[in-house]
Coordinates of C-alpha atoms in Angstrom, one line a residue:
M1 CA -88.3 72.4 42.1
V2 CA -85.5 72.5 44.8
N3 CA -82.0 71.8 43.5
S4 CA -80.8 68.1 44.0
I5 CA -77.5 66.7 44.6
A6 CA -75.3 66.3 41.4
P7 CA -74.6 62.9 40.3
G8 CA -70.8 63.4 40.8
D9 CA -71.4 64.5 44.3
W10 CA -72.7 61.2 45.5
K11 CA -69.5 59.5 45.9
R12 CA -68.1 62.3 48.0
F13 CA -71.0 62.3 50.3
M14 CA -70.9 58.6 50.7
W15 CA -67.2 58.6 51.6
A16 CA -67.9 61.4 54.1
A17 CA -70.7 59.4 55.6
V18 CA -68.6 56.4 55.9
I19 CA -66.0 58.4 57.7
G20 CA -68.6 60.1 59.9
A21 CA -70.0 56.5 60.8
V22 CA -66.6 55.3 61.7
I23 CA -65.9 58.4 63.9
F24 CA -69.2 58.0 65.7
V25 CA -68.6 54.3 66.5
L26 CA -65.0 54.8 67.6
A27 CA -66.0 57.8 69.8
Q28 CA -69.5 56.9 71.1
I29 CA -70.4 53.3 70.7
L30 CA -67.2 51.6 71.6
P31 CA -66.6 53.6 74.7
A32 CA -70.1 53.0 75.8
Q33 CA -69.7 49.2 75.5
G34 CA -66.6 49.3 77.6
S35 CA -68.3 51.6 80.2
S36 CA -69.4 50.0 83.5
S37 CA -71.9 52.6 84.4
M38 CA -74.7 51.0 86.5
E39 CA -77.5 52.5 84.1
E40 CA -75.9 50.9 80.9
E41 CA -75.4 47.7 82.8
S42 CA -79.0 47.7 83.9
I43 CA -80.3 48.4 80.5
A44 CA -78.4 45.4 79.3
S45 CA -80.1 43.3 82.1
V46 CA -83.5 44.0 80.4
K47 CA -86.3 46.0 81.6
A48 CA -88.1 43.1 83.2
S49 CA -85.9 43.7 86.3
K50 CA -88.1 46.7 87.0
S51 CA -91.1 44.4 87.6
K52 CA -88.8 42.1 89.7
A53 CA -87.7 45.0 91.7
E54 CA -91.3 45.9 92.4
Q55 CA -92.0 42.4 93.9
Q56 CA -88.9 42.5 96.0
A57 CA -90.0 45.9 97.4
L58 CA -93.5 44.7 98.3
Q59 CA -92.0 41.7 100.2
F60 CA -89.5 43.8 102.0
A61 CA -91.9 46.5 103.0
K62 CA -94.4 44.0 104.4
E63 CA -91.7 42.5 106.6
K64 CA -89.8 45.6 107.5
F65 CA -92.6 48.0 108.4
R66 CA -95.0 45.3 109.5
V67 CA -97.7 47.1 107.3
E68 CA -99.4 45.5 104.1
P69 CA -98.6 47.4 100.9
V70 CA -101.7 47.7 98.7
E71 CA -100.3 49.6 95.7
A72 CA -96.9 49.9 94.0
H73 CA -95.3 51.9 91.2
T74 CA -91.8 51.8 90.1
I75 CA -89.7 54.4 88.4
Y76 CA -85.9 54.9 87.7
Q77 CA -84.4 57.3 90.1
T78 CA -80.8 58.8 90.0
D79 CA -78.5 61.1 92.0
S80 CA -77.3 63.3 89.2
L81 CA -75.2 65.4 91.4
A82 CA -73.0 62.4 92.4
A83 CA -73.1 60.9 89.0
G84 CA -72.1 64.3 87.4
Y85 CA -69.2 64.8 89.9
F86 CA -67.8 61.3 89.3
S87 CA -68.2 61.7 85.5
K88 CA -66.4 65.1 85.7
Q89 CA -63.5 63.8 87.7
K90 CA -63.2 60.6 85.5
L91 CA -64.1 58.5 88.7
T92 CA -67.2 56.6 87.3
T93 CA -65.5 53.4 86.7
K94 CA -63.7 53.4 90.0
F95 CA -66.9 54.2 91.9
D96 CA -68.8 51.4 90.2
K97 CA -66.0 48.7 91.0
T98 CA -65.5 50.0 94.6
Y99 CA -68.9 51.2 95.8
G100 CA -71.5 50.7 93.1
S101 CA -72.9 47.4 94.5
D102 CA -73.7 48.9 97.9
F103 CA -74.3 52.7 97.3
P104 CA -75.6 53.0 93.6
Y105 CA -76.6 56.5 92.5
D106 CA -78.9 54.7 89.9
T107 CA -81.8 52.7 91.4
F108 CA -85.3 51.6 90.9
R109 CA -87.5 53.6 93.3
V110 CA -90.8 51.7 94.2
Q111 CA -93.4 53.9 95.7
L112 CA -95.8 52.0 98.0
K113 CA -99.2 52.8 99.5
M114 CA -99.8 51.0 102.6
N115 CA -103.1 49.8 103.9
D116 CA -102.8 52.2 106.8
G117 CA -102.8 55.1 104.5
T118 CA -99.0 55.8 104.8
N119 CA -96.5 55.8 101.9
A120 CA -93.2 54.3 101.6
F121 CA -90.3 54.3 99.2
V122 CA -88.0 51.5 98.6
Y123 CA -84.8 51.7 96.5
V124 CA -83.6 48.6 94.7
H125 CA -80.2 48.0 92.9
M126 CA -81.0 47.9 89.2
T127 CA -78.7 44.9 88.5
T128 CA -78.4 42.8 91.8
G129 CA -82.0 43.4 93.1
K130 CA -80.5 44.3 96.4
I131 CA -82.5 46.6 98.7
V132 CA -80.2 49.7 99.0
G133 CA -82.5 52.2 100.8
W134 CA -85.9 52.9 102.1
N135 CA -88.2 55.6 103.6
W136 CA -91.4 54.6 105.2
K137 CA -93.5 57.8 106.0
G138 CA -95.2 56.3 109.0
G139 CA -94.7 55.5 112.7
V140 CA -93.8 58.0 115.5
P141 CA -90.3 59.3 115.2
F142 CA -87.9 58.4 118.3
P143 CA -86.8 61.4 120.4
E144 CA -83.3 62.7 120.2
D145 CA -81.8 60.5 122.9
E146 CA -79.1 57.9 123.4
S147 CA -81.4 55.1 122.5
L148 CA -82.0 56.8 119.1
V149 CA -78.3 56.8 118.3
L150 CA -77.9 53.1 119.7
K151 CA -80.6 51.7 117.6
A152 CA -79.5 53.7 114.5
T153 CA -75.9 52.5 115.0
Q154 CA -77.0 48.9 115.2
A155 CA -79.0 49.4 112.0
A156 CA -75.9 50.7 110.2
M157 CA -73.9 47.8 111.5
D158 CA -76.6 45.4 110.3
A159 CA -76.1 47.0 106.8
G160 CA -72.4 46.2 107.0
F161 CA -70.6 48.9 108.6
R162 CA -68.1 48.6 111.4
E163 CA -68.9 50.2 114.8
E164 CA -65.6 52.1 114.7
E165 CA -66.5 53.6 111.3
L166 CA -69.6 55.2 112.8
A167 CA -68.1 57.6 115.4
E168 CA -69.1 60.8 113.8
T169 CA -72.9 61.4 113.8
S170 CA -75.5 64.2 114.0
T171 CA -79.2 63.7 115.0
S172 CA -82.4 65.4 113.9
P173 CA -85.8 65.9 115.7
K174 CA -87.3 63.7 112.9
G175 CA -86.0 60.7 114.7
E176 CA -82.9 60.5 112.3
V177 CA -79.2 59.9 112.7
V178 CA -76.7 60.8 110.1
F179 CA -73.4 59.1 110.1
Y180 CA -70.2 60.1 108.3
P181 CA -68.4 56.8 108.0
K182 CA -64.6 56.9 108.0
G183 CA -62.7 55.6 104.9
Y184 CA -65.6 56.0 102.4
K185 CA -64.2 58.7 100.2
L186 CA -63.8 59.1 96.4
G187 CA -62.3 62.2 95.3
E188 CA -64.0 65.0 97.3
A189 CA -67.1 63.1 97.7
D190 CA -67.9 61.5 101.1
L191 CA -70.4 58.8 102.1
R192 CA -73.3 59.9 104.2
V193 CA -75.6 57.4 105.9
T194 CA -79.0 58.5 107.2
V195 CA -80.9 56.1 109.5
G196 CA -84.3 56.9 110.8
V197 CA -86.0 55.2 113.8
A198 CA -89.7 55.2 114.6
S199 CA -92.3 53.4 116.8
G200 CA -94.5 51.1 114.7
S201 CA -98.2 50.7 115.2
D202 CA -97.5 47.9 117.6
G203 CA -95.3 50.2 119.6
K204 CA -92.0 48.3 118.6
P205 CA -89.1 50.3 117.1
V206 CA -88.7 50.0 113.3
I207 CA -86.0 51.3 111.1
N208 CA -88.1 53.6 108.9
R209 CA -85.3 55.2 106.9
Y210 CA -82.1 54.1 105.6
K211 CA -80.1 56.1 102.9
A212 CA -76.5 55.6 102.1
V213 CA -75.2 57.9 99.4
F214 CA -72.0 59.7 98.4
T215 CA -72.5 63.5 98.4
A216 CA -70.7 65.6 95.9
P217 CA -68.6 68.5 97.4
A218 CA -70.2 71.7 98.0
D219 CA -68.3 73.7 95.4
Y220 CA -69.4 71.3 92.7
V221 CA -73.0 71.4 93.9
S222 CA -72.9 75.2 93.9
N223 CA -71.4 75.3 90.5
V224 CA -74.1 73.0 89.0
D225 CA -76.8 75.0 90.7
K226 CA -75.6 78.1 89.2
Q227 CA -75.4 76.8 85.8
K228 CA -78.8 75.2 86.0
G229 CA -80.2 78.6 86.9
I230 CA -78.7 80.2 84.0
A231 CA -79.9 77.3 81.7
N232 CA -83.4 77.6 82.9
V233 CA -83.5 81.4 82.1
L234 CA -82.1 80.7 78.6
S235 CA -84.5 77.7 78.0
V236 CA -87.4 80.1 79.0
V237 CA -86.1 82.6 76.4
S238 CA -86.1 80.0 73.8
L239 CA -89.4 78.8 74.7
L240 CA -90.9 82.2 74.5
Y241 CA -89.3 82.8 71.1
M242 CA -90.7 79.5 69.8
A243 CA -94.2 79.5 71.2
L244 CA -95.0 83.4 71.4
M245 CA -92.8 85.4 69.0
T246 CA -92.8 82.8 66.3
L247 CA -96.5 82.1 66.8
V248 CA -97.5 85.9 66.6
L249 CA -95.2 86.5 63.6
A250 CA -96.0 83.3 61.8
I251 CA -99.6 84.2 62.0
I252 CA -99.1 87.7 60.7
Y253 CA -96.8 86.5 57.8
A254 CA -99.1 83.5 56.9
V255 CA -101.8 86.2 56.3
L256 CA -99.5 88.7 54.5
Y257 CA -98.1 85.9 52.1
R258 CA -101.4 83.8 51.8
R259 CA -101.6 84.4 48.0
H260 CA -98.3 82.6 47.7
T261 CA -99.4 79.5 49.5
T262 CA -102.3 77.8 51.1
F263 CA -103.6 77.3 54.6
K264 CA -104.0 73.5 53.7
R265 CA -100.1 73.2 53.7
G266 CA -98.8 71.6 56.8
L267 CA -102.1 70.6 58.1
F268 CA -101.4 66.9 58.1
I269 CA -97.8 66.9 59.4
S270 CA -98.9 69.6 62.1
A271 CA -101.6 67.3 63.4
L272 CA -99.3 64.4 63.2
F273 CA -96.7 66.3 65.2
T274 CA -99.3 67.4 67.8
I275 CA -100.6 63.9 68.4
F276 CA -97.3 62.3 68.9
Y277 CA -95.8 65.2 70.8
I278 CA -98.6 65.5 73.4
Y279 CA -98.6 61.6 73.8
S280 CA -94.8 61.4 74.2
N281 CA -94.9 64.2 76.9
L282 CA -97.7 62.4 78.7
D283 CA -95.8 59.1 78.5
M284 CA -92.9 60.6 80.4
M285 CA -94.9 61.4 83.5
D286 CA -92.6 59.0 85.5
G287 CA -89.7 61.3 84.8
V288 CA -91.7 64.2 86.3
M289 CA -92.3 62.1 89.4
A290 CA -88.7 61.3 89.7
Q291 CA -87.8 65.0 89.5
S292 CA -90.2 65.7 92.3
G293 CA -88.3 63.5 94.7
E294 CA -90.3 61.9 97.4
E295 CA -93.3 64.2 97.1
I296 CA -96.4 62.1 96.9
M297 CA -98.3 62.6 93.6
T298 CA -101.8 61.5 93.9
A299 CA -103.9 60.2 90.9
Q300 CA -105.7 63.5 90.8
G301 CA -102.4 65.5 90.8
K302 CA -101.1 63.5 88.1
L303 CA -104.2 64.0 85.9
V304 CA -103.8 67.9 86.5
M305 CA -100.3 67.7 85.4
Q306 CA -101.1 65.8 82.2
I307 CA -103.8 68.4 81.5
I308 CA -101.3 71.3 82.1
S309 CA -98.6 69.6 80.0
A310 CA -101.1 69.0 77.2
V311 CA -102.4 72.6 77.3
M312 CA -98.9 74.1 77.3
L313 CA -98.1 72.2 74.2
V314 CA -100.9 73.8 72.2
P315 CA -99.0 77.1 71.4
V316 CA -96.1 74.9 70.2
A317 CA -98.3 73.0 67.9
L318 CA -99.8 76.2 66.4
A319 CA -96.4 77.7 66.0
V320 CA -95.5 74.8 63.9
Y321 CA -98.4 74.9 61.7
F322 CA -98.3 78.7 61.0
S323 CA -94.5 78.4 60.6
L324 CA -95.2 76.0 57.8
V325 CA -97.7 78.2 56.1
A326 CA -95.8 81.5 56.5
G327 CA -92.4 80.0 55.7
D328 CA -93.7 78.3 52.4
G329 CA -95.4 81.6 51.4
M330 CA -92.3 83.7 52.1
W331 CA -89.9 81.5 50.2
R332 CA -92.2 81.1 47.2
S333 CA -92.7 84.9 47.1
N334 CA -88.9 85.1 46.4
K335 CA -89.2 82.6 43.6
R336 CA -87.5 80.0 45.7
P337 CA -89.8 77.3 46.8
L338 CA -87.8 75.3 49.3
W339 CA -90.7 73.1 50.2
P340 CA -92.4 71.6 47.0
G341 CA -95.7 70.4 47.1
F342 CA -97.3 67.0 46.1
R343 CA -98.9 68.5 43.0
E344 CA -95.6 69.8 41.6
R345 CA -93.8 67.8 38.8
G346 CA -91.0 65.9 40.0
Y347 CA -92.0 65.9 43.6
G348 CA -91.9 62.0 44.1
D349 CA -88.4 61.7 42.8
H350 CA -87.2 64.7 44.8
V351 CA -88.4 63.0 48.0
W352 CA -86.8 59.8 47.2
R353 CA -83.5 61.3 46.4
S354 CA -83.8 63.4 49.4
V355 CA -84.2 60.5 51.8
G356 CA -81.1 58.8 50.3
L357 CA -79.0 62.0 50.7
S358 CA -80.4 62.4 54.3
Y359 CA -79.0 59.2 55.5
L360 CA -75.6 60.2 54.3
L361 CA -76.0 63.6 55.9
A362 CA -77.1 62.2 59.2
L363 CA -74.0 59.9 59.4
I364 CA -71.8 62.8 58.5
L365 CA -73.5 64.8 61.3
L366 CA -73.1 62.0 63.8
G367 CA -69.3 62.1 63.1
L368 CA -69.1 65.9 63.3
Q369 CA -71.2 65.8 66.6
S370 CA -68.6 63.3 68.0
I371 CA -65.8 65.5 67.0
I372 CA -67.4 68.4 68.7
F373 CA -68.0 66.5 72.0
I374 CA -64.3 65.4 72.1
V375 CA -62.9 68.9 71.5
L376 CA -65.2 70.3 74.0
E377 CA -64.4 67.7 76.6
K378 CA -60.6 68.3 76.1
G379 CA -60.9 72.0 75.6
I380 CA -63.4 73.3 78.3
G381 CA -63.7 70.2 80.4
S382 CA -67.3 69.3 79.4
W383 CA -69.0 66.4 81.2
S384 CA -72.4 64.7 81.3
T385 CA -74.5 63.3 84.0
T386 CA -77.7 61.1 84.4
D387 CA -81.2 62.4 84.2
A388 CA -84.3 60.5 85.3
T389 CA -86.6 63.0 83.6
T390 CA -85.7 61.7 80.1
S391 CA -84.4 58.3 81.0
P392 CA -85.8 55.3 78.8
Y393 CA -86.7 53.6 82.1
N394 CA -89.3 56.4 82.8
I395 CA -90.9 56.3 79.5
G396 CA -94.2 54.3 79.6
T397 CA -94.2 53.1 75.9
L398 CA -90.5 52.7 75.1
W399 CA -90.8 51.5 71.6
L400 CA -92.6 54.8 70.7
L401 CA -89.5 56.8 71.7
P402 CA -88.2 57.5 68.2
T403 CA -91.5 59.2 67.3
L404 CA -89.9 62.1 69.2
A405 CA -87.3 62.2 66.5
W406 CA -90.0 63.1 64.0
C407 CA -91.6 65.6 66.4
A408 CA -88.2 67.3 66.7
A409 CA -87.6 67.2 63.1
I410 CA -90.9 68.6 61.9
S411 CA -91.2 71.2 64.6
E412 CA -87.6 72.6 64.6
E413 CA -87.1 72.7 60.8
A414 CA -90.4 74.5 60.5
I415 CA -89.8 77.1 63.2
Y416 CA -86.1 77.6 63.1
R417 CA -85.2 77.0 59.4
L418 CA -88.2 77.3 57.0
F419 CA -89.8 80.3 58.8
G420 CA -87.0 81.4 61.0
I421 CA -84.4 82.1 58.2
A422 CA -87.1 83.5 56.0
I423 CA -88.2 86.2 58.4
F424 CA -84.7 87.1 59.5
K425 CA -83.5 87.2 55.8
R426 CA -86.3 89.6 55.1
W427 CA -85.3 91.8 58.0
F428 CA -81.6 91.8 57.7
K429 CA -81.0 91.1 54.0
N430 CA -78.1 88.7 55.0
T431 CA -78.3 84.9 54.7
F432 CA -75.6 84.1 57.4
I433 CA -77.2 86.5 60.0
A434 CA -80.7 85.1 59.0
S435 CA -79.3 81.6 59.8
L436 CA -77.4 82.5 63.0
I437 CA -80.2 84.1 64.9
P438 CA -82.8 81.3 64.8
T439 CA -79.9 78.8 65.2
V440 CA -78.8 80.4 68.4
M441 CA -82.4 80.4 69.7
W442 CA -82.6 76.8 68.8
A443 CA -79.4 75.8 70.6
L444 CA -80.7 77.7 73.7
G445 CA -83.7 75.4 73.9
H446 CA -81.3 72.5 74.6
V447 CA -79.2 73.9 77.5
G448 CA -81.5 72.0 80.0
Y449 CA -79.9 68.8 79.0
P450 CA -77.6 67.2 81.7
I451 CA -74.3 68.3 80.1
F452 CA -72.2 70.8 81.6
P453 CA -70.9 73.6 81.4
F454 CA -74.4 74.6 80.1
Y455 CA -72.8 76.4 77.1
T456 CA -71.5 73.0 75.9
R457 CA -74.8 72.3 74.0
V458 CA -74.9 75.8 72.9
I459 CA -71.6 75.6 71.0
E460 CA -72.5 72.2 69.7
L461 CA -75.9 73.0 68.4
V462 CA -74.8 76.4 66.8
I463 CA -72.3 74.5 64.8
L464 CA -74.8 71.6 63.9
G465 CA -77.6 74.1 63.4
L466 CA -75.7 76.1 60.8
V467 CA -75.0 72.9 59.1
F468 CA -78.7 72.1 59.0
C469 CA -79.3 75.7 57.6
F470 CA -77.0 74.8 54.8
I471 CA -78.9 71.6 54.1
F472 CA -82.1 73.4 54.2
L473 CA -80.9 76.3 51.9
R474 CA -79.0 74.0 49.4
F475 CA -81.4 70.9 49.4
G476 CA -84.7 72.1 50.8
F477 CA -87.0 71.6 53.6
I478 CA -87.9 68.0 52.9
T479 CA -84.1 66.9 53.1
A480 CA -83.6 68.9 56.3
V481 CA -86.4 67.2 57.9
F482 CA -85.4 63.6 56.8
T483 CA -81.8 64.3 57.9
H484 CA -82.9 65.7 61.3
A485 CA -85.4 62.7 61.8
I486 CA -82.9 60.1 60.7
L487 CA -80.1 61.6 62.9
D488 CA -82.3 61.7 66.1
T489 CA -83.8 58.1 65.2
L490 CA -80.4 56.6 65.0
L491 CA -79.5 58.0 68.5
M492 CA -82.9 56.9 70.0
S493 CA -82.9 53.6 68.5
L494 CA -79.6 52.7 70.3
S495 CA -81.6 53.1 73.6
L496 CA -84.2 50.6 72.3
V497 CA -81.6 48.2 71.2
A498 CA -79.8 48.4 74.4
T499 CA -82.8 47.1 76.4
G500 CA -82.4 43.7 74.7
E501 CA -86.2 43.4 74.4
A502 CA -87.4 41.8 71.1
I503 CA -90.2 44.5 70.7
N504 CA -87.8 47.4 71.2
V505 CA -85.2 45.9 68.9
T506 CA -87.7 45.2 66.3
A507 CA -89.1 48.8 66.6
A508 CA -85.6 50.2 66.4
I509 CA -85.1 48.5 63.1
I510 CA -88.3 49.6 61.7
Y511 CA -87.8 53.2 62.7
V512 CA -84.4 53.2 61.0
V513 CA -85.8 52.1 57.7
L514 CA -89.1 54.0 58.1
P515 CA -87.8 57.1 56.1
V516 CA -87.2 54.7 53.1
I517 CA -90.8 53.4 53.4
I518 CA -92.3 56.9 53.7
A519 CA -90.3 58.2 50.7
G520 CA -90.9 55.1 48.5
G521 CA -94.6 55.4 49.2
I522 CA -94.8 59.0 48.4
R523 CA -92.8 58.4 45.1
Y524 CA -95.1 55.5 44.2
W525 CA -98.2 57.5 44.9
H526 CA -96.9 60.6 43.1
R527 CA -96.0 58.6 39.9
K528 CA -99.4 57.0 40.0
K529 CA -101.0 60.5 40.0
H530 CA -98.6 62.2 37.9
R531 CA -97.4 60.5 34.6
P532 CA -95.0 61.0 33.0
E533 CA -92.7 62.6 35.4
P534 CA -89.6 64.7 34.3
D535 CA -86.2 64.7 35.8
I536 CA -85.6 67.4 38.5
P537 CA -83.3 70.0 37.4
L538 CA -79.9 69.8 39.0
A539 CA -77.8 72.7 40.6

């Protein structure tokens, strides 16, 4: 059986956990409470504002475009370039106070299907409910002439601009006028106002587009695009490692070490992972729609996208299963079973003690992560931005969000620790190298997150990943999985609590205590099946 924590070490781990929790609260929770970012304020305003925004958009479109809307779908949309620039320059609070009420970069985007077959997008302020932009893809665009500029100028003045602020303009063949209002500047970001004019079905002019947004400077945009390009390549490398290299090697080594394990191992948790992982990805389709901008996604297109997403996850699910089988067999062949089985004596108590230790380790890791972020922010100027793809607002069943914590814990600990360390230790005969290589590959799989420079997460996760390797090698696979799941659950549950909705807050509490329920149930069932049960030998 895996070595457990010595009785005398509990107190040291508890004190370290307390310190980690304090650091996390001081560095992450309190600053977030004091932040005035529009997304955080809107979360506090409750998700019900999403349906309210939809009703306002329906009424607005009917009156503005003189066409009846027949369908509506609301998602969260964000201008991550503007948000990231203001975050990098420490101008977020100033932007929210000065311009956030009129030109927010976080909005509800309501996609409308009109009864004439056209589509429209209406953008609604997330906290005030004010209509801050729209784009009706209908009507006949006005020609580039003086009347176009006059009508667009009047529309901009109706939105609150003064005529003297609108002197600098440019026009396009699409019947649009772009204004560069004077005096609207923050850092190097300038306000750009786009107004479109078209002839409606009744022949009368209609303002079919209005968009007023701050644009980040060109050098910042270029820098971010370059970093995203590198991050995409690295993400593909990590994905290929996980889904192809790991899958092929895991199948081979599962066969080679089959007499040390059984192909029944991991079937249940692999199936559990697959179900929740596929559902969670399908539940985030609104994020995919947000990422595609104002491209119209039909119901058929959405279905095809869902099928493709589900099919692409199959290799990952297989990699997880064979990593569990092969990894278990390889460690047992070395007389070091880091993943004990239910039939083994002492298993129930091992799981129970593992979950207790895992809560302490998760709090320690939260504190360590906070320190890493502070050091990287001060040292290399790291900054973060918004991301509609993974936003809680674009998740269909938000209270199921923390199931992703278990998906990540099961898959990543199986692929990168249980199997990853085993195979590289066999090849290189060195524990540190065997831990470092899969840890780097694990870290590369997270560079797509909206944190810059892209190597910020590589540095952070290499450090945290090596700690996970230590946890795995010292306390075993079960402790590593519990620690990983609890760590991610605590972070994800904060998003649930922030909505203020009873169902989400209740779910967050349940998820936080769920590991105790699971471990308690396993210990009870194991003791019922195996009596008497001796103590687990200590290190």
